[in-house]
Coordinates of C-alpha atoms in Angstrom, one line a residue:
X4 CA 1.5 -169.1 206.4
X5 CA 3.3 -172.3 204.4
X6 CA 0.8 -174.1 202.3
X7 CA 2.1 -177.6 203.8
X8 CA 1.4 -176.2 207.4
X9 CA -2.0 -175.3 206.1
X10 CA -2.8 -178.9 204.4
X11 CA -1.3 -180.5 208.1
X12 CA -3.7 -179.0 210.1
X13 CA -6.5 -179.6 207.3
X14 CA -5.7 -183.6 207.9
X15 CA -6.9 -182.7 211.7
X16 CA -9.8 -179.9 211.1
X17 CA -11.5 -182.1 208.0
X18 CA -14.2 -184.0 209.8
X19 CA -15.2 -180.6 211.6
X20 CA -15.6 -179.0 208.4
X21 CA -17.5 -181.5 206.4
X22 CA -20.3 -181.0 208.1
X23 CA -20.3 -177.4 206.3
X24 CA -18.3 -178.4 203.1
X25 CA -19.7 -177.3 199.5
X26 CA -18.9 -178.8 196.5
X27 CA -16.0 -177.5 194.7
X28 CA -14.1 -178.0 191.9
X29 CA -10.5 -177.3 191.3
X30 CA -9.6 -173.7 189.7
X31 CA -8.2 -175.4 186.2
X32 CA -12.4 -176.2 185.3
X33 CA -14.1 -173.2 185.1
X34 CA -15.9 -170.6 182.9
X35 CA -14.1 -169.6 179.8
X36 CA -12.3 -172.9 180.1
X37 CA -11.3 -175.0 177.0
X38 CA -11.9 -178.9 177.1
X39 CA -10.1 -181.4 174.9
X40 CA -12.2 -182.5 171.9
X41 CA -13.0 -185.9 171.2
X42 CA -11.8 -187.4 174.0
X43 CA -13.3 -188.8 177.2
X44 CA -12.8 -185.8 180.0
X45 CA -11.8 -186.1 183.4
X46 CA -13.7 -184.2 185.7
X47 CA -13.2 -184.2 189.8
X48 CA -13.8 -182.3 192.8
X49 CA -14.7 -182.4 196.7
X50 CA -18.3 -182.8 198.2
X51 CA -19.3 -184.0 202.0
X52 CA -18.5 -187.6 202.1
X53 CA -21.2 -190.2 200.5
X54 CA -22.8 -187.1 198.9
X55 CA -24.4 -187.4 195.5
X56 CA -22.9 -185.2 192.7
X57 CA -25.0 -184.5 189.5
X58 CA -22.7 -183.2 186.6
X59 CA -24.8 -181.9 183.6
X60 CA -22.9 -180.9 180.4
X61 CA -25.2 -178.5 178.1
X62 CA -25.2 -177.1 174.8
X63 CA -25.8 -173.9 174.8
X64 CA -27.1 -173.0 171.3
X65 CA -29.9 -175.2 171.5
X66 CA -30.2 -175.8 175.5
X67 CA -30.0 -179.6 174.8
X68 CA -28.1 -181.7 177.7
X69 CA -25.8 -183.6 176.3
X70 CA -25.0 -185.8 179.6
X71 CA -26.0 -185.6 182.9
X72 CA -24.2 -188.3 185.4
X73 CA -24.7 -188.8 189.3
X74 CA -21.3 -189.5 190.9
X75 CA -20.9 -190.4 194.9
X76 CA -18.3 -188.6 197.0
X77 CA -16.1 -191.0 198.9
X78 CA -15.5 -191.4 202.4
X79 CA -12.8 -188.4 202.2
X80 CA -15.1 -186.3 200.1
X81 CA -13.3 -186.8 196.7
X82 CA -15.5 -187.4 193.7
X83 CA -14.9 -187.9 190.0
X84 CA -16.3 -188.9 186.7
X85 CA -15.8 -188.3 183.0
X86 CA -17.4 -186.4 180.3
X87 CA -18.5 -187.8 176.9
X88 CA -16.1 -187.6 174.0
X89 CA -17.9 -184.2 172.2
X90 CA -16.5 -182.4 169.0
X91 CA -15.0 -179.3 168.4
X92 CA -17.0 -176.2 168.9
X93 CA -19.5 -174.4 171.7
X94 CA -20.3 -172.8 173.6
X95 CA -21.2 -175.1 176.3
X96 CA -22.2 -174.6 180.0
X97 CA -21.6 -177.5 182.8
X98 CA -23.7 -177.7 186.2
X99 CA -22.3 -179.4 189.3
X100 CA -24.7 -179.9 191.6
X101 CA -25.0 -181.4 195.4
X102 CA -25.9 -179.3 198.3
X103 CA -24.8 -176.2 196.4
X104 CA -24.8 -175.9 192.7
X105 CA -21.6 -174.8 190.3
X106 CA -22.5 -173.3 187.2
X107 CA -19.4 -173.1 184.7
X108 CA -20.2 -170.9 181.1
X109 CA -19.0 -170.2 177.6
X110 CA -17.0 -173.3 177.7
X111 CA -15.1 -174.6 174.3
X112 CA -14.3 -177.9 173.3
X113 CA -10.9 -177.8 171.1
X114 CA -7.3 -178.5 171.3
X115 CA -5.9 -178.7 175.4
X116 CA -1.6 -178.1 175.1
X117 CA 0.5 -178.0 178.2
X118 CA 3.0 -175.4 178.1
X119 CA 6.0 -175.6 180.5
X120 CA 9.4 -174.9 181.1
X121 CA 12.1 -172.0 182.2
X122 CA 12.0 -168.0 181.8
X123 CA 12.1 -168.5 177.4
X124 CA 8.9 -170.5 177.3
X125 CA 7.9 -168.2 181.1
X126 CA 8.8 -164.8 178.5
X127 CA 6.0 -162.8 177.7
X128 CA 4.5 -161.4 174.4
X129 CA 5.2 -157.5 175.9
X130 CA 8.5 -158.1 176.4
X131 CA 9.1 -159.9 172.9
X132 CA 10.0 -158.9 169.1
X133 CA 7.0 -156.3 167.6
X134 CA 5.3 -156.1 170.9
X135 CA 3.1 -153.7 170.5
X136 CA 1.5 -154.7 167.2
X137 CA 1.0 -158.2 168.6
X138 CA -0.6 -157.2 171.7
X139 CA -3.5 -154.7 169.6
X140 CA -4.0 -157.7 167.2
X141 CA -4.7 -160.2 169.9
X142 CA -8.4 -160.6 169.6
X143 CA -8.7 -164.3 169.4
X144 CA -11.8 -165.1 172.0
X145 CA -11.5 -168.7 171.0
X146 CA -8.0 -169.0 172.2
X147 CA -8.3 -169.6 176.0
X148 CA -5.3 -169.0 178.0
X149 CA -4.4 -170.4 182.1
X150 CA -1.4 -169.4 183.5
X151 CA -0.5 -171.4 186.8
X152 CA 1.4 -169.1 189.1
X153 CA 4.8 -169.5 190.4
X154 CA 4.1 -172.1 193.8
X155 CA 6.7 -174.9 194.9
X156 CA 5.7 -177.4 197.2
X157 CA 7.2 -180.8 198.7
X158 CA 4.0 -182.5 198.9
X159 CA 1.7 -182.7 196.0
X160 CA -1.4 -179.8 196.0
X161 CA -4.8 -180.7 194.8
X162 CA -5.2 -176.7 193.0
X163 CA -3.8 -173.5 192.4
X164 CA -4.7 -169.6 192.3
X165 CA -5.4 -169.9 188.2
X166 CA -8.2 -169.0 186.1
X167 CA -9.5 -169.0 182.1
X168 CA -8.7 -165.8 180.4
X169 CA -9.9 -164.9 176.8
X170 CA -7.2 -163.8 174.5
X171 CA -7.5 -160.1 174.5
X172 CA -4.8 -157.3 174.4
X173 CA -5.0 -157.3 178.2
X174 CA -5.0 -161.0 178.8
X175 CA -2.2 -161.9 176.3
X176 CA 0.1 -158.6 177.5
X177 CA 2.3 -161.3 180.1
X178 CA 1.3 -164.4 178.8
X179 CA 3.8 -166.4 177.3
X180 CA 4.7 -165.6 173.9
X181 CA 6.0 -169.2 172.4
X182 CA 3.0 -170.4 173.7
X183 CA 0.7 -168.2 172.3
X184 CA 2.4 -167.9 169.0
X185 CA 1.8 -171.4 168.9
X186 CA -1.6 -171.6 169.9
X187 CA -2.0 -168.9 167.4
X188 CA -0.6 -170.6 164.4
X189 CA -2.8 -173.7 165.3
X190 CA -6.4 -171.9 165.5
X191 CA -5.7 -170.1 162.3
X192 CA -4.7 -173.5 160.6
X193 CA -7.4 -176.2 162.3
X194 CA -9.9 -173.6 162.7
X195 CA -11.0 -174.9 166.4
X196 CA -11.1 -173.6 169.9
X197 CA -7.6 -173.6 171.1
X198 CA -6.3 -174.2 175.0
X199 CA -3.2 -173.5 176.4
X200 CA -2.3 -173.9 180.2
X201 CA 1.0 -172.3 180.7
X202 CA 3.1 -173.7 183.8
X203 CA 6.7 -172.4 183.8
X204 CA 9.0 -170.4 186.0
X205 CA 12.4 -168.7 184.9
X206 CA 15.9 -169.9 185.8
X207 CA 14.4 -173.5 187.1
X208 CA 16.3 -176.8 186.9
X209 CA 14.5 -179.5 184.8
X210 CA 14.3 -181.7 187.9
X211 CA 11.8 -180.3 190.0
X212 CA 9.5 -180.3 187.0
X213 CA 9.3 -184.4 187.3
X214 CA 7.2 -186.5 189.0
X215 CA 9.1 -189.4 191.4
X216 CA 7.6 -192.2 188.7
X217 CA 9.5 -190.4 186.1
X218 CA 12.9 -191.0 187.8
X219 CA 11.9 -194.4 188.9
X220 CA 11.9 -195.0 185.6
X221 CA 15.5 -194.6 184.3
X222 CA 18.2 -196.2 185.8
X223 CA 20.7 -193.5 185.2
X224 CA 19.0 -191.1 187.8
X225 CA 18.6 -194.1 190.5
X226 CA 20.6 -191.7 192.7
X227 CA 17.7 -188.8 192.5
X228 CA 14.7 -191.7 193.3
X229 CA 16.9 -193.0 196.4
X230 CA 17.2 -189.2 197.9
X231 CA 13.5 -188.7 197.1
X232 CA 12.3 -191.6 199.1
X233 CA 15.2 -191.1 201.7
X234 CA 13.8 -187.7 202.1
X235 CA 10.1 -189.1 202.5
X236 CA 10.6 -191.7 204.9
X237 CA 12.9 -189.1 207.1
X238 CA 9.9 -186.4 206.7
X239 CA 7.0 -189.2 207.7
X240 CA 9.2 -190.2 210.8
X241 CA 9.6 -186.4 211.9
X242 CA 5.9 -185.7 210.9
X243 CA 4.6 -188.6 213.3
X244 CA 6.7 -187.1 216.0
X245 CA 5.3 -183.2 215.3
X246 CA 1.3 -184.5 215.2
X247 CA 1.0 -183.9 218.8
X248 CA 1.9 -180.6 218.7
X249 CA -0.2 -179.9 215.8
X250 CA -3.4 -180.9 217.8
X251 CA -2.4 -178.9 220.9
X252 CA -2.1 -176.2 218.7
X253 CA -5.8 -176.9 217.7
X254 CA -7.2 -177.1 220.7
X255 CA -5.1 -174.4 221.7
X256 CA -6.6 -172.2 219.0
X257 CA -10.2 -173.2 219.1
X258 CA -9.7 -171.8 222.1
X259 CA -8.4 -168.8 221.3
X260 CA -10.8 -168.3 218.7
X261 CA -13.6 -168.7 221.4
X262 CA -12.2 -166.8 223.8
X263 CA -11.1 -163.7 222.1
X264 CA -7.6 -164.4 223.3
X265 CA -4.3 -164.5 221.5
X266 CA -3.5 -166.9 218.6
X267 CA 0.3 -168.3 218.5
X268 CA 1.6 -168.8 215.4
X269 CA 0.8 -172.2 213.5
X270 CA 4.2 -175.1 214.7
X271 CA 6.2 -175.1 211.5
X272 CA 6.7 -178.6 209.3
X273 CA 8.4 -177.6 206.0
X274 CA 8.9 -180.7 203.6
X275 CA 12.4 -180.2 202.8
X276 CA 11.7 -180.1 199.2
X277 CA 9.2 -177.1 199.2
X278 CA 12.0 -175.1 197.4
X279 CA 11.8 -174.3 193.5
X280 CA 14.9 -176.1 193.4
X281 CA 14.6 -179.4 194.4
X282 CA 13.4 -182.4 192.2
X283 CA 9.7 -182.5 192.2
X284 CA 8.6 -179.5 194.1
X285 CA 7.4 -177.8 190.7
X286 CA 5.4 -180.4 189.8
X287 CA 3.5 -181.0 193.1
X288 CA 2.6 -177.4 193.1
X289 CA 2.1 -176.4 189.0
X290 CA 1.7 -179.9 187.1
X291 CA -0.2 -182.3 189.9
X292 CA -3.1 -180.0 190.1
X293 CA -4.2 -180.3 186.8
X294 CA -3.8 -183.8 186.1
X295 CA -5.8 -185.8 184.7
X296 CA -7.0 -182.3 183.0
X297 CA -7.5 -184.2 179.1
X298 CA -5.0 -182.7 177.1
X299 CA -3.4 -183.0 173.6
X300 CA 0.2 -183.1 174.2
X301 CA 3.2 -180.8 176.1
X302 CA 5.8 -178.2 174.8
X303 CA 8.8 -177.9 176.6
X304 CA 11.2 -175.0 176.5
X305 CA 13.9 -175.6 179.5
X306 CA 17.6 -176.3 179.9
X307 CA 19.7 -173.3 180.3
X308 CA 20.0 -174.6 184.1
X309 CA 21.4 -177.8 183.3
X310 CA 23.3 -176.6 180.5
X311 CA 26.9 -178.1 181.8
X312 CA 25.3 -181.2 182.2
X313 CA 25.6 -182.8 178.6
X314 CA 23.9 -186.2 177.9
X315 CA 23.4 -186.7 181.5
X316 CA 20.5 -184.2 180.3
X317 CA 19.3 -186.6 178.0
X318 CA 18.0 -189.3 180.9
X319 CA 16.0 -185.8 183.2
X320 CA 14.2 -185.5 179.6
X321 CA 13.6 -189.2 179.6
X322 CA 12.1 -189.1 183.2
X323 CA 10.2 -185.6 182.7
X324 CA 8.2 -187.5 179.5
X325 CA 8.0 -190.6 180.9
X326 CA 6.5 -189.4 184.6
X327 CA 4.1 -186.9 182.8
X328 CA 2.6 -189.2 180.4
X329 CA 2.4 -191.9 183.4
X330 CA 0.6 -189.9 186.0
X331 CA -2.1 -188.5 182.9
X332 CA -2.5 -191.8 181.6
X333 CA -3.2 -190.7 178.0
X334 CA -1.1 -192.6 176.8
X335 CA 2.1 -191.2 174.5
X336 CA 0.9 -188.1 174.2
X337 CA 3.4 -185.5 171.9
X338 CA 5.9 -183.8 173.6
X339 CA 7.9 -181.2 171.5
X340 CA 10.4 -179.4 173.1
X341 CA 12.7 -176.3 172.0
X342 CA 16.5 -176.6 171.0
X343 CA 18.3 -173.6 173.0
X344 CA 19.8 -170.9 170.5
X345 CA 23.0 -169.8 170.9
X346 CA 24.9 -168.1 173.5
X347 CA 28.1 -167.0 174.9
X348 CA 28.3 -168.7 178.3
X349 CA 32.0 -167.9 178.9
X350 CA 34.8 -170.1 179.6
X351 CA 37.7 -171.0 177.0
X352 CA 38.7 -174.2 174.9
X353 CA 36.3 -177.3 175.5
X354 CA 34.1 -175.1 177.8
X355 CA 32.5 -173.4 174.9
X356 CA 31.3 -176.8 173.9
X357 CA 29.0 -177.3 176.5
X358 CA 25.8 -176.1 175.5
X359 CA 26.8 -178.2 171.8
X360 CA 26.3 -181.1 174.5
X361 CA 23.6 -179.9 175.7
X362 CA 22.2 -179.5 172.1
X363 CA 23.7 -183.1 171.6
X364 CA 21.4 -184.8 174.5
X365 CA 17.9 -182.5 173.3
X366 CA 18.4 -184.1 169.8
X367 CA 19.1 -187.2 171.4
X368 CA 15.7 -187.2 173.3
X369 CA 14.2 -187.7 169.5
X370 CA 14.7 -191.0 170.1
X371 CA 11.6 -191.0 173.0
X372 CA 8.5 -192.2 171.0
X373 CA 5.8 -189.2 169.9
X374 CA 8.5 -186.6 170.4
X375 CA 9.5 -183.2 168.3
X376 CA 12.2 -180.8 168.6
X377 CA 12.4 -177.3 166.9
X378 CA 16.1 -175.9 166.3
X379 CA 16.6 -172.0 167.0
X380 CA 20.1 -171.6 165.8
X381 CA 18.9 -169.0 163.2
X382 CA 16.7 -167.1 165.8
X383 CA 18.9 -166.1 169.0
X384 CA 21.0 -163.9 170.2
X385 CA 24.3 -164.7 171.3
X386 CA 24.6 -161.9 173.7
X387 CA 20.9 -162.4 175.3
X388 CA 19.5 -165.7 176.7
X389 CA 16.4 -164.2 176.3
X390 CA 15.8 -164.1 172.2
X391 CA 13.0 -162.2 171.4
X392 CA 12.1 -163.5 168.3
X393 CA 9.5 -165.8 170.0
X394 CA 6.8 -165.9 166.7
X395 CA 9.6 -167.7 165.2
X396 CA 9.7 -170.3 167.7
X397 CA 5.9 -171.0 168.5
X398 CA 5.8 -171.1 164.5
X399 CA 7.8 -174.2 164.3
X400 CA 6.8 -176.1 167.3
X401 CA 2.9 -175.9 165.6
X402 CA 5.0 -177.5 162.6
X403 CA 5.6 -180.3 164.5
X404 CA 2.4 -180.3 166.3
X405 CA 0.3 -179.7 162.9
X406 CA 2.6 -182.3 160.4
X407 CA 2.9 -185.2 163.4
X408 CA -0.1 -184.8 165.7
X409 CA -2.7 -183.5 163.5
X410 CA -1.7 -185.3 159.7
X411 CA -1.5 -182.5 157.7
X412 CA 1.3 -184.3 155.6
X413 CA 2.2 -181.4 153.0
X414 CA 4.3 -179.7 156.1
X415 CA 7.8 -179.7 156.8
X416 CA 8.0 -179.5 160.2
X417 CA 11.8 -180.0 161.0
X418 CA 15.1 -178.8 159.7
X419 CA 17.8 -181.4 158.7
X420 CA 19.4 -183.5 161.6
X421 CA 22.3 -185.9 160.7
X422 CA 22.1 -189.3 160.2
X423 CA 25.0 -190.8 159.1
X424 CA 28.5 -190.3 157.5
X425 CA 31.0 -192.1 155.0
X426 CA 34.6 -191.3 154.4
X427 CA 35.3 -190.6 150.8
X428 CA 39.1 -190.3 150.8
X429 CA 40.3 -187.0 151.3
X430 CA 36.3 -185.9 152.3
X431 CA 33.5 -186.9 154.6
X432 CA 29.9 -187.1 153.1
X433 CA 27.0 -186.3 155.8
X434 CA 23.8 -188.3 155.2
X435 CA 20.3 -185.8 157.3
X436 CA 16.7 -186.7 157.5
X437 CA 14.3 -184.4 157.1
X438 CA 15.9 -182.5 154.4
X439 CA 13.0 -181.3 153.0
X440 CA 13.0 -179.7 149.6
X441 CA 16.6 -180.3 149.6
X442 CA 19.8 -178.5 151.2
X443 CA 21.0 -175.0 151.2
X444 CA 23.2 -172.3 152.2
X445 CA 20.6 -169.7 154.6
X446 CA 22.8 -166.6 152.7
X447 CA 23.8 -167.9 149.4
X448 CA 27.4 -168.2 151.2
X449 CA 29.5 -170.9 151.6
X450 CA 28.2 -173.1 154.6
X451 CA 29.7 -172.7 158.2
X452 CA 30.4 -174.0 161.0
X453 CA 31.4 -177.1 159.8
X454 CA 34.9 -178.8 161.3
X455 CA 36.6 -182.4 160.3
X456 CA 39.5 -184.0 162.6
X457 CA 41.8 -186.8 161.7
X458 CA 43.0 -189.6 164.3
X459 CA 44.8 -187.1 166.1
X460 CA 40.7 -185.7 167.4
X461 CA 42.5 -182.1 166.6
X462 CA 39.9 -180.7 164.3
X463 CA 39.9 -177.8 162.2
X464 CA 37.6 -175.8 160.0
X465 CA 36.3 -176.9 156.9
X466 CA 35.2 -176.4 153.4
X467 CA 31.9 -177.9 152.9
X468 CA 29.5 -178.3 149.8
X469 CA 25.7 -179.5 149.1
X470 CA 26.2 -182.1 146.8
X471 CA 22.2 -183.6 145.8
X472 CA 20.8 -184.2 149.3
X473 CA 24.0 -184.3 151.5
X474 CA 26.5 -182.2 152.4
X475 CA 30.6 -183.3 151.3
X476 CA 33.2 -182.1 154.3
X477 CA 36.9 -181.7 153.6
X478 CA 40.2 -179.5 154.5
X479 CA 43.7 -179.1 153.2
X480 CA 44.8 -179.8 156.8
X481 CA 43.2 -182.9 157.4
X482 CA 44.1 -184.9 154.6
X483 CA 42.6 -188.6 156.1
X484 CA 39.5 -187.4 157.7
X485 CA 37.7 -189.9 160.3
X486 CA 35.3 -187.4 162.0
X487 CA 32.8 -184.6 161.5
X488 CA 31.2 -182.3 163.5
X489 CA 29.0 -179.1 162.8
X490 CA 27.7 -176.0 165.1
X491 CA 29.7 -177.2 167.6
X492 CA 30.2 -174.2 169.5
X493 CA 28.2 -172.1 172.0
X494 CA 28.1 -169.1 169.6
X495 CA 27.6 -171.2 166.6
X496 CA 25.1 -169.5 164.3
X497 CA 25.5 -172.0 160.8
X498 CA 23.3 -171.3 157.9
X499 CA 22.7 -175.2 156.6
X500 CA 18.9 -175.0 155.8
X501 CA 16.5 -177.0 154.1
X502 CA 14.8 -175.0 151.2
X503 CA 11.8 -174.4 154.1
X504 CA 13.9 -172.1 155.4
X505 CA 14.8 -174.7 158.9
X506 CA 17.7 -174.9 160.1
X507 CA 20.0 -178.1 161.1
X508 CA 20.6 -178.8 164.2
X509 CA 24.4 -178.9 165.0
X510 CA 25.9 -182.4 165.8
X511 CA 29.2 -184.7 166.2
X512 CA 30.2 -188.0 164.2
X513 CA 32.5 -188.7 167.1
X514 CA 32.3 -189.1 170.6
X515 CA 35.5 -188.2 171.8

């Protein structure tokens, strides 16, 4: 039976059932479950209305009570309150007690990270480069793992079917592997309980992952906020209309139920956006019941869906960051996300430039405050969107995590990504941040991938050097260069690299 048919006829049933309702908590708090460390936590539930809600946070080495609040359920039975900023370690236990009592164990305060996307960031470790070896060597009980299963929904849901896992060979078989390569890399460097809730779903679009204030808030997507509240008002006018026959159907059935008699089947109501396709259904269903959940920051790994979409791409990652760190209210919390690697999409001539476009507007999203992006043009597979080299990826998103988020300043947590250019008669001279130890050639080869283009825009490829901490461009057939571009290609596999072994990201001087 549809979820949304189920939280219809709740709306009519709820004052019946309060009267036997228990105190509950939503799935994402639980034993086994990591909370984020010095920070004020969020924690809400459901209780009768006006019922008092004792929530008593206990250490457990010593059996010392480190808070204890009373919190009031409102008149619709929802409660909520915060627990006190506590440092890294555990184990703890939390009681929630009203008419019936919760007891939650071996709880861990540490480092909370979201982890979200399409089927690379959804890939498991069993399915991923040395497999086997990595799923005997994962005994890591301090990394705790939630995986959110795959549920779309039109209307927001208040929880899911999850719960917290410890990382064991079992546990961490279909878990995702970027994220647990990352959480990996982060306990063995802070030395700290690490969380990671993993919410993500192969083949998805990067809309239905955003919340409606995240669209709201760039202009360039007005057209997606006017069809979501189009859509709303349409569903509110057809769901006044359909009430009726949801209460007969109530009576009907109490009836039924009394009388032994048959039950009809429930009258349907879909919201028209309860499809893992449409823009927000993801996020009612996999993101909205965990927030305000305290967390550290997000890692994205998404786009092959939107790939022909170019910069347009650039303003759904705007909305995506903006909408999530709106609705937690945390703030600018970090939000790294994954360059895709290479791979041969098909089509001929300037098709086989759309996922450079792509790569174009994910560098471009830089530019969003408290943001990171790792480059994986070393580590794909041009004939698999699927690269298993995963420990490769979660590696360098806990570079940005562990040189941006957590200070540890000797890191190097991104490869070279242009800045600027000059034209030096016959050559152009590319200026890159984050070189690093300086610039080199992956191979020891000449560098690749690199084209130039006169006024005519026809480019061709080109001989390029690492001259001190930039890299000179030039060709016999473009004797008055004005532009510059590098990796420009769908199967582009270049070997710039800083001496930390990261690689560039490919980009374009011009904008033709």
């Amino acid at each position: 039976m549809k979820v949304l048919i189920v939280v219809i006829s709740s709306m009519f049933l709820l004052s019946h059932l309060y009267a036997f309702a228990e105190v509950r908590l939503p799935r994402v708090f639980g034993s086994n479950m990591v909370l984020q460390r010095d920070m004020s936590v969020p924690i809400w539930g459901w209780a009768n209305a006006g019922e008092e809600v004792l929530i008593t946070l206990i250490r457990d080495s010593d059996g010392e009570i480190v808070s204890s609040q009373e919190v009031i359920a409102d008149v619709k039975g929802n409660w909520n309150s915060t627990l006190p900023k506590t440092g890294a370690g555990g184990p703890y236990s939390i009681t929630v007690k009203g008419g019936n009592t919760i007891e939650l164990s071996n709880i861990l305060f540490g480092e909370v990270w979201v982890c979200s996307g399409q089927s690379n960031m959804e890939w498991p470790v069993n399915a991923s480069d040395n497999s086997q070896e990595e799923i005997a060597a994962a005994d890591y009980p301090d990394i705790r793992l939630f995986h959110i299963p795959r549920v779309a929904s039109g209307l927001p849901m208040l929880d899911m079917d999850a719960q917290w896992r410890l990382t064991t060979p079992d546990n961490i078989r279909h878990f995702s592997a970027v994220a647990y390569y990352f959480g990996r890399h982060l306990y063995n460097e802070l030395d700290i309980p690490i969380g990671l809730i993993n919410t993500s779903w192969g083949g998805t679009r990067i809309e239905p992952w955003t919340p409606p204030v995240g669209f709201d808030s760039v202009p360039a997507l007005s057209s997606i906020s006017d069809e979501i509240r189009d859509i709303d008002t349409n569903y509110r006018t057809q769901l006044s209309e359909k009430i009726s026959e949801i209460e007969e159907w109530i009576a009907e059935t109490k009836e039924a139920i009394q009388d032994n008699s048959t039950i009809i089947q429930m009258p349907e109501n879909e919201h028209p956006l309860t499809n893992s396709g449409r823009p927000t259904s993801l996020y009612n269903a996999m993101i909205y019941p965990i927030v305000p959940y305290a967390i550290r920051g997000a890692l994205w790994y998404q786009g092959e869906s939107n790939m022909p979409e170019g910069m347009t791409y650039h303003e759904k990652m705007k909305a995506l960051i903006n909408g999530w760190r709106n609705v937690w209210g945390q703030g600018d919390f970090p939000f790294y996300f994954v360059q895709l690697a290479p791979f041969n999409y098909g089509g001929q001539g300037d098709e086989t430039a759309r996922l450079a476009r792509l790569w174009e507007a994910q560098a471009a999203t830089l530019t969003v405050p408290n943001t990171g992006m790792v480059v994986t043009t070393d580590v794909g597979n041009i004939r698999d969107i699927h690269p298993r080299n995963k420990q490769a990826v979660g590696l360098r998103l806990a570079y940005w995590a562990l040189g941006k988020t957590y200070g540890k300043s000797d890191i190097v947590y991104s490869g070279p990504l242009y800045k600027s250019m000059e034209i030096e008669e016959d050559s152009i001279r590319c200026h890159f941040d984050h070189i690093g130890g300086g610039l080199m050639s992956s191979d020891g080869g000449a560098l690749t991938w690199f084209e130039i283009a006169g006024e005519d825009k026809q480019f061709y490829k080109a001989n390029a050097i690492v001259e001190g901490d930039t890299v000179v461009v030039s060709s016999e057939s473009v004797p008055s260069p004005v532009a510059v571009r590098f990796g420009w290609d769908q199967i582009a596999e270049p070997n710039l690299i800083n001496k930390e072994g990261l690689p560039a990201s490919p980009f374009r001087s011009d904008s033709w």
